[in-house]
Amino acid sequence: MARYTGPRTKIARKFGEAIFGADKVLSKKNYPPGQHGNLRKRKTSEYGTQLKEKQKAKYTYGVLERQFRNLFEKASRKKGITGENLLQLLESRLDNVVFRLGIAPTRAAARQLVSHRHITVDGSVVNIPSYSVKPGQIVGVREKSKSLEVIADSLAGFNHSKYPWFEWDQAALCGKMLHVPARADIPENIKEQLIVELYSKQ
């Protein structure tokens, strides 16, 4: 299946959350899309609830099914809590790091900046959005790209202190990953245990 490119508000309404950021339409229509969206629904099954949580995580981070399953398998092989490991792997993706550093206003925009070779890791251009950033690595803007309006607009007034696992250098337009974020620091409203339970049945 190809990456979803349709209206993001429609997806946000499906989950009843602004998973892509502020959404004016969602505040007015806080029910699922479609002609029956405003009607009372039947109770969702346990499987349905778990599947919905997985879909929400995939849409939030912009990851396709095969990529998501590979990340889950990698998370399950690591020491620690599988669900927490999964979120940490998602947070370590280069496109997500670019978004968290404020270089791009959305993850989709961050993915485009990475793909178009505007982003560097430790001084070298990396154009793979799924690249896994390690603690100690420095993610920055390529010298030729520092004047891009989309980057300047995104960084204007951005509060870098809200993500304590990064250290930002405004002069160089780069950020260093200090450590992998703890689950308590990851702001996404995702019940990762439901995803673990879903995959354990397959």
PDB file of C-alpha atoms in Angstrom, residues 99-166:
ATOM      1  CA  PHE A  99      10.548  17.441  13.145  1.00  0.00           C
ATOM      2  CA  ARG A 100      11.356  17.382  16.883  1.00  0.00           C
ATOM      3  CA  LEU A 101      14.244  19.808  16.352  1.00  0.00           C
ATOM      4  CA  GLY A 102      11.805  22.282  14.789  1.00  0.00           C
ATOM      5  CA  ILE A 103      13.582  22.276  11.414  1.00  0.00           C
ATOM      6  CA  ALA A 104      10.284  21.268   9.773  1.00  0.00           C
ATOM      7  CA  PRO A 105       6.694  22.071  10.870  1.00  0.00           C
ATOM      8  CA  THR A 106       5.395  18.520  10.324  1.00  0.00           C
ATOM      9  CA  ARG A 107       6.812  15.010   9.945  1.00  0.00           C
ATOM     10  CA  ALA A 108       5.699  14.991   6.299  1.00  0.00           C
ATOM     11  CA  ALA A 109       7.655  18.194   5.664  1.00  0.00           C
ATOM     12  CA  ALA A 110      10.633  16.737   7.543  1.00  0.00           C
ATOM     13  CA  ARG A 111      10.519  13.614   5.373  1.00  0.00           C
ATOM     14  CA  GLN A 112      10.573  15.807   2.263  1.00  0.00           C
ATOM     15  CA  LEU A 113      13.553  17.846   3.539  1.00  0.00           C
ATOM     16  CA  VAL A 114      15.471  14.637   4.198  1.00  0.00           C
ATOM     17  CA  SER A 115      14.577  13.111   0.817  1.00  0.00           C
ATOM     18  CA  HIS A 116      15.630  16.303  -0.993  1.00  0.00           C
ATOM     19  CA  ARG A 117      19.070  16.210   0.637  1.00  0.00           C
ATOM     20  CA  HIS A 118      18.708  19.262   2.874  1.00  0.00           C
ATOM     21  CA  ILE A 119      19.671  17.431   6.091  1.00  0.00           C
ATOM     22  CA  THR A 120      23.028  16.224   7.393  1.00  0.00           C
ATOM     23  CA  VAL A 121      24.032  13.746  10.093  1.00  0.00           C
ATOM     24  CA  ASP A 122      27.470  14.347  11.571  1.00  0.00           C
ATOM     25  CA  GLY A 123      28.241  16.651   8.631  1.00  0.00           C
ATOM     26  CA  SER A 124      27.300  14.204   5.855  1.00  0.00           C
ATOM     27  CA  VAL A 125      24.109  14.466   3.803  1.00  0.00           C
ATOM     28  CA  VAL A 126      21.627  11.669   4.571  1.00  0.00           C
ATOM     29  CA  ASN A 127      18.523  11.343   2.381  1.00  0.00           C
ATOM     30  CA  ILE A 128      16.920   8.306   4.044  1.00  0.00           C
ATOM     31  CA  PRO A 129      13.969   9.333   6.286  1.00  0.00           C
ATOM     32  CA  SER A 130      14.059   5.995   8.145  1.00  0.00           C
ATOM     33  CA  TYR A 131      17.756   6.416   9.087  1.00  0.00           C
ATOM     34  CA  SER A 132      18.106   5.689  12.812  1.00  0.00           C
ATOM     35  CA  VAL A 133      19.811   8.518  14.701  1.00  0.00           C
ATOM     36  CA  LYS A 134      22.022   7.384  17.583  1.00  0.00           C
ATOM     37  CA  PRO A 135      22.811   9.279  20.809  1.00  0.00           C
ATOM     38  CA  GLY A 136      25.772  11.578  20.237  1.00  0.00           C
ATOM     39  CA  GLN A 137      25.012  12.167  16.559  1.00  0.00           C
ATOM     40  CA  ILE A 138      24.411  15.697  15.282  1.00  0.00           C
ATOM     41  CA  VAL A 139      21.555  16.415  12.892  1.00  0.00           C
ATOM     42  CA  GLY A 140      21.691  19.701  11.042  1.00  0.00           C
ATOM     43  CA  VAL A 141      20.750  21.704   7.981  1.00  0.00           C
ATOM     44  CA  ARG A 142      22.985  21.508   4.933  1.00  0.00           C
ATOM     45  CA  GLU A 143      24.920  24.764   4.409  1.00  0.00           C
ATOM     46  CA  LYS A 144      23.267  25.490   1.045  1.00  0.00           C
ATOM     47  CA  SER A 145      19.824  24.948   2.556  1.00  0.00           C
ATOM     48  CA  LYS A 146      20.035  27.227   5.605  1.00  0.00           C
ATOM     49  CA  SER A 147      18.313  30.057   3.748  1.00  0.00           C
ATOM     50  CA  LEU A 148      15.222  27.982   2.881  1.00  0.00           C
ATOM     51  CA  GLU A 149      12.056  29.833   3.903  1.00  0.00           C
ATOM     52  CA  VAL A 150      10.281  26.698   5.171  1.00  0.00           C
ATOM     53  CA  ILE A 151      13.130  26.013   7.604  1.00  0.00           C
ATOM     54  CA  ALA A 152      13.384  29.630   8.799  1.00  0.00           C
ATOM     55  CA  ASP A 153       9.607  29.845   9.330  1.00  0.00           C
ATOM     56  CA  SER A 154       9.534  26.567  11.233  1.00  0.00           C
ATOM     57  CA  LEU A 155      12.400  27.514  13.548  1.00  0.00           C
ATOM     58  CA  ALA A 156      11.013  30.989  14.274  1.00  0.00           C
ATOM     59  CA  GLY A 157       9.965  30.989  17.917  1.00  0.00           C
ATOM     60  CA  PHE A 158      10.333  27.214  18.284  1.00  0.00           C
ATOM     61  CA  ASN A 159      10.838  26.086  21.894  1.00  0.00           C
ATOM     62  CA  HIS A 160      13.725  23.614  21.818  1.00  0.00           C
ATOM     63  CA  SER A 161      13.654  23.030  25.573  1.00  0.00           C
ATOM     64  CA  LYS A 162      10.454  20.940  25.367  1.00  0.00           C
ATOM     65  CA  TYR A 163      12.411  17.912  24.144  1.00  0.00           C
ATOM     66  CA  PRO A 164      15.144  17.376  26.783  1.00  0.00           C
ATOM     67  CA  TRP A 165      16.904  14.610  24.848  1.00  0.00           C
ATOM     68  CA  PHE A 166      18.180  17.154  22.296  1.00  0.00           C
TER      69      PHE A 166
END
